[in-house]
Amino acid sequence: MKVLVPVKRVIDANLKPRVKADGSGIDLTNTKMSMNPFDEIAVEEALRLKEAGTASEIVLVSIGPAQAQETIRTGLAMGADRGILVQADGPVEPLAVAKILKAVAEQEAPGLVVLGKQAIDDDCNQTGQMLAALLGWPQGTFASKIEIAGGRIKVTREVDGGLQVVDLAMPAVVTTDLRLNQPRYASLPNIMKAKKKPIDMKTAADFGVDTRPRLEVIETKEPPKRQAGVKVASVADLVDKLKNEAGVL
Ligand code: AMP
């Protein structure tokens, strides 16, 4: 079984984003970019399926600028087999990404597509769901555990207030949640090996997908600064403030 893993190049999760002075978006000049953390979890899960003998090939796909090749190389260094870069400059919204992924899935015919539950730059949490709908495949989102047997996949989903298990026919779309696994670091020999693994270069036009944005960003703002705290002299003082100032009691 082939596993397709879409990986997005995003601002590094350890950085604090800077809003552009004119409020038109996030300033990414000279900013460290990395693989979306939920996509690292997706790559790790695919690797575990391959190590268990369930998956035979792991194909990574990224839609983004030429530098997204580095993101693919990171996944290849973790152990994936090959990559596809669909080159597109500027932001590509989830619907266009899902349409491109649908075309790639139709060409590659994977048994499973494992995406992150969300990309940490725009926090859309839409692409996996849209892809499943466009393909007409079952979906198991926010996965914290997966089990594959007899052409079906059992996905344990993290939902509000507990866990839900869904049993899906394959091919299927799964999106990863934080607790699914702890992604590995690439070893030096694997980083060297990854340099020789193939990355197929494509464009959105090759798949007949129009990537022009449909959404207009009106404004991007920093979150409001937190107010300074106050020290209270006694419990009675605290209760009084909670009651009469914060209004939470
Ligand atoms: P989103 O719906 O934008 O929050 O993204 C959810 C998931 O879709 C991500 O974790 C990736 O697995 C995948 N994805 C979104 N955008 C891209 C992209 N440009 N290239 C590759 N995968 C993507």
Coordinates of C-alpha atoms and ligand atoms in Angstrom, one line a residue:
M1 CA 0.0 0.0 0.0
K2 CA 1.2 3.5 -0.9
V3 CA 0.8 6.3 1.6
L4 CA 0.5 9.9 0.5
V5 CA 1.6 12.6 3.0
P6 CA 1.0 16.2 2.2
V7 CA 3.6 18.4 4.0
K8 CA 3.3 22.2 4.2
R9 CA 6.2 24.7 4.7
V10 CA 5.2 27.0 7.5
I11 CA 6.8 29.5 9.8
D12 CA 8.8 27.6 12.4
A13 CA 6.6 26.7 15.4
N14 CA 9.2 28.1 17.9
L15 CA 9.1 31.6 16.4
K16 CA 6.8 34.5 17.4
P17 CA 5.3 35.8 14.1
R18 CA 5.8 39.5 13.3
V19 CA 2.8 41.4 11.9
K20 CA 3.8 43.6 8.9
A21 CA 3.8 47.3 9.7
D22 CA 0.8 47.9 7.3
G23 CA -1.2 45.1 8.8
S24 CA -1.4 43.2 5.5
G25 CA -0.1 39.9 6.9
I26 CA 2.8 38.2 8.6
D27 CA 6.3 39.3 7.8
L28 CA 8.3 36.3 6.7
T29 CA 11.5 37.9 5.5
N30 CA 14.5 36.2 7.0
T31 CA 12.2 33.9 9.0
K32 CA 13.1 30.3 9.7
M33 CA 10.6 28.0 7.9
S34 CA 9.9 24.4 8.8
M35 CA 7.6 21.5 8.2
N36 CA 4.2 22.0 9.8
P37 CA 4.4 20.0 13.1
F38 CA 1.2 18.0 12.5
D39 CA 2.7 17.0 9.1
E40 CA 5.8 15.7 10.9
I41 CA 3.5 13.5 12.9
A42 CA 1.8 12.3 9.6
V43 CA 5.3 11.4 8.1
E44 CA 6.2 9.5 11.3
E45 CA 2.9 7.6 11.2
A46 CA 3.5 6.6 7.6
L47 CA 7.1 5.5 8.5
R48 CA 5.7 3.3 11.3
L49 CA 3.2 1.7 8.8
K50 CA 6.1 1.0 6.5
E51 CA 8.3 -0.5 9.3
A52 CA 5.3 -2.7 10.3
G53 CA 5.1 -4.0 6.7
T54 CA 1.7 -2.4 6.1
A55 CA 2.9 0.4 3.8
S56 CA 5.2 -0.2 0.9
E57 CA 6.0 3.4 -0.3
I58 CA 5.7 6.8 1.2
V59 CA 5.2 9.7 -1.1
L60 CA 5.4 13.3 0.1
V61 CA 3.7 16.2 -1.7
S62 CA 4.0 19.9 -1.0
I63 CA 2.3 22.8 -2.7
G64 CA 4.4 26.0 -2.3
P65 CA 7.4 27.9 -3.4
A66 CA 10.7 26.3 -4.7
Q67 CA 12.0 26.4 -1.1
A68 CA 9.3 23.9 -0.1
Q69 CA 11.8 21.3 -1.6
E70 CA 13.6 21.7 1.7
T71 CA 10.4 20.7 3.6
I72 CA 10.1 17.6 1.3
R73 CA 13.8 16.8 1.9
T74 CA 13.2 16.9 5.7
G75 CA 10.5 14.2 5.3
L76 CA 12.8 12.2 2.9
A77 CA 15.5 12.4 5.6
M78 CA 13.1 11.0 8.1
G79 CA 12.7 8.0 5.8
A80 CA 10.0 8.8 3.1
D81 CA 10.7 7.4 -0.4
R82 CA 10.1 10.3 -2.8
G83 CA 8.5 13.7 -3.2
I84 CA 6.4 15.8 -5.4
L85 CA 6.6 19.6 -5.3
V86 CA 3.7 21.5 -6.9
Q87 CA 5.2 24.9 -7.3
A88 CA 3.0 27.9 -6.5
D89 CA 4.1 31.3 -5.4
G90 CA 2.0 33.2 -2.9
P91 CA -0.6 31.7 -0.5
V92 CA -2.7 28.8 -1.8
E93 CA -6.0 28.4 0.1
P94 CA -7.2 25.0 1.4
L95 CA -9.7 24.5 -1.4
A96 CA -7.1 24.9 -4.1
V97 CA -4.6 22.7 -2.1
A98 CA -7.4 20.0 -1.8
K99 CA -8.1 20.1 -5.5
I100 CA -4.4 19.6 -6.3
L101 CA -4.1 16.8 -3.7
K102 CA -7.1 15.1 -5.3
A103 CA -5.4 15.1 -8.7
V104 CA -2.2 13.8 -7.1
A105 CA -4.2 11.1 -5.3
E106 CA -5.9 10.1 -8.5
Q107 CA -2.5 9.7 -10.2
E108 CA -0.7 8.0 -7.3
A109 CA -3.6 5.8 -6.1
P110 CA -2.6 5.6 -2.4
G111 CA -4.4 3.4 0.1
L112 CA -4.2 6.2 2.6
V113 CA -3.6 9.9 2.7
V114 CA -2.3 11.2 6.0
L115 CA -2.5 15.0 6.5
G116 CA -1.9 17.2 9.5
K117 CA -5.1 18.3 11.3
Q118 CA -4.2 21.9 10.6
A119 CA -1.3 24.1 9.4
I120 CA -0.1 26.3 12.2
D121 CA 0.3 29.3 10.0
D122 CA -3.4 29.9 9.0
D123 CA -5.0 27.4 11.4
C124 CA -7.6 26.5 8.7
N125 CA -8.2 22.9 9.6
Q126 CA -10.0 22.4 6.3
T127 CA -7.8 20.6 3.7
G128 CA -8.2 17.0 4.9
Q129 CA -11.9 17.3 5.1
M130 CA -12.2 19.0 1.7
L131 CA -9.9 16.4 0.1
A132 CA -12.0 13.5 1.5
A133 CA -15.2 15.2 0.1
L134 CA -13.6 15.9 -3.3
L135 CA -12.4 12.3 -3.6
G136 CA -15.5 10.8 -2.1
W137 CA -13.4 8.9 0.4
P138 CA -14.1 8.3 4.1
Q139 CA -12.3 10.5 6.6
G140 CA -11.0 10.1 10.1
T141 CA -9.9 13.4 11.5
F142 CA -7.9 14.3 14.6
A143 CA -6.4 10.8 14.9
S144 CA -4.7 9.8 18.1
K145 CA -4.4 6.1 17.1
I146 CA -4.8 4.2 13.8
E147 CA -5.1 0.4 13.2
I148 CA -5.2 -1.1 9.7
A149 CA -6.5 -4.6 9.0
G150 CA -8.4 -6.3 6.2
G151 CA -8.6 -3.3 3.9
R152 CA -10.1 -1.1 6.7
I153 CA -8.7 1.4 9.1
K154 CA -9.8 2.1 12.6
V155 CA -9.2 5.7 13.6
T156 CA -9.4 6.8 17.2
R157 CA -10.4 10.5 17.1
E158 CA -9.9 13.1 19.7
V159 CA -13.2 14.8 20.1
D160 CA -14.5 17.2 22.7
G161 CA -15.0 15.4 26.0
G162 CA -13.4 12.0 24.9
L163 CA -12.4 9.7 22.2
Q164 CA -14.4 8.4 19.3
V165 CA -13.5 5.3 17.2
V166 CA -14.5 5.2 13.5
D167 CA -14.0 2.2 11.2
L168 CA -13.4 3.2 7.6
A169 CA -13.1 1.4 4.3
M170 CA -9.9 2.2 2.5
P171 CA -8.7 4.2 0.6
A172 CA -9.3 6.8 3.3
V173 CA -8.1 10.3 4.5
V174 CA -6.7 10.6 8.0
T175 CA -5.7 13.8 9.8
T176 CA -3.2 13.7 12.7
D177 CA -3.6 15.0 16.2
L178 CA -0.8 15.8 18.6
R179 CA -0.9 12.5 20.6
L180 CA -0.7 10.2 17.6
N181 CA 3.1 9.8 17.9
Q182 CA 6.4 11.5 18.7
P183 CA 8.1 12.2 15.3
R184 CA 11.7 11.0 15.0
Y185 CA 14.8 13.1 14.2
A186 CA 16.5 12.4 10.9
S187 CA 19.9 10.7 11.4
L188 CA 23.0 12.1 9.5
P189 CA 23.2 9.0 7.2
N190 CA 19.5 9.4 6.3
I191 CA 20.0 13.2 5.6
M192 CA 22.8 12.2 3.2
K193 CA 20.6 9.5 1.6
A194 CA 17.7 11.9 1.2
K195 CA 19.8 14.2 -1.1
K196 CA 19.6 11.4 -3.7
K197 CA 15.8 10.7 -3.4
P198 CA 13.7 12.0 -6.3
I199 CA 11.5 15.1 -6.1
D200 CA 9.1 15.4 -9.1
M201 CA 8.5 19.1 -10.0
K202 CA 5.0 20.1 -11.1
T203 CA 2.9 23.2 -11.2
A204 CA -0.8 23.8 -10.3
A205 CA -1.5 24.3 -14.0
D206 CA -0.3 20.7 -14.7
F207 CA -3.4 19.6 -12.6
G208 CA -5.7 22.3 -14.1
V209 CA -6.2 24.0 -10.7
D210 CA -6.6 27.7 -10.4
T211 CA -4.8 28.8 -7.2
R212 CA -6.0 32.5 -7.2
P213 CA -7.2 33.4 -3.7
R214 CA -10.9 33.5 -3.1
L215 CA -10.6 35.1 0.3
E216 CA -9.4 38.7 1.0
V217 CA -7.5 39.3 4.2
I218 CA -8.8 42.6 5.6
E219 CA -6.4 43.1 8.4
T220 CA -3.9 41.2 10.5
K221 CA -3.3 42.4 14.1
E222 CA -1.2 41.5 17.1
P223 CA -3.2 40.0 20.0
P224 CA -3.9 42.7 22.6
K225 CA -1.1 43.1 25.2
R226 CA -1.9 41.4 28.5
Q227 CA -2.7 43.8 31.4
A228 CA -0.2 43.8 34.3
G229 CA -1.4 41.7 37.3
V230 CA -2.0 43.0 40.9
K231 CA -1.0 41.4 44.2
V232 CA -3.8 41.0 46.7
A233 CA -3.3 41.3 50.4
S234 CA -5.7 38.6 51.5
V235 CA -8.1 35.9 50.4
A236 CA -11.0 38.2 51.2
D237 CA -9.5 40.8 48.9
L238 CA -9.1 38.2 46.2
V239 CA -12.8 37.1 46.5
D240 CA -13.9 40.8 46.5
K241 CA -11.9 41.5 43.3
L242 CA -13.2 38.3 41.6
K243 CA -16.7 39.3 42.5
N244 CA -16.7 43.0 41.9
E245 CA -14.0 43.7 39.3
A246 CA -13.6 40.5 37.3
G247 CA -17.3 39.6 37.7
V248 CA -16.5 35.9 37.6
L249 CA -18.1 34.9 40.9
Ligands
AMP1 P1 -5.1 23.4 6.8 O1 -6.4 22.9 6.3 O2 -4.5 24.6 5.9 O3 -5.0 23.8 8.3 O4 -4.0 22.3 6.6 C1 -4.2 20.9 7.0 C2 -3.2 20.0 6.4 O5 -3.3 20.0 5.0 C3 -1.7 20.3 6.7 O6 -1.3 19.8 7.9 C4 -1.0 19.6 5.5 O7 -1.0 18.2 5.8 C5 -2.0 19.8 4.4 N1 -1.7 21.0 3.6 C6 -2.3 22.3 3.7 N2 -1.7 23.1 2.9 C7 -0.7 22.4 2.2 C8 0.3 22.7 1.2 N3 0.4 24.0 0.7 N4 1.1 21.8 0.8 C9 1.0 20.5 1.3 N5 0.1 20.1 2.2 C10 -0.7 21.1 2.7

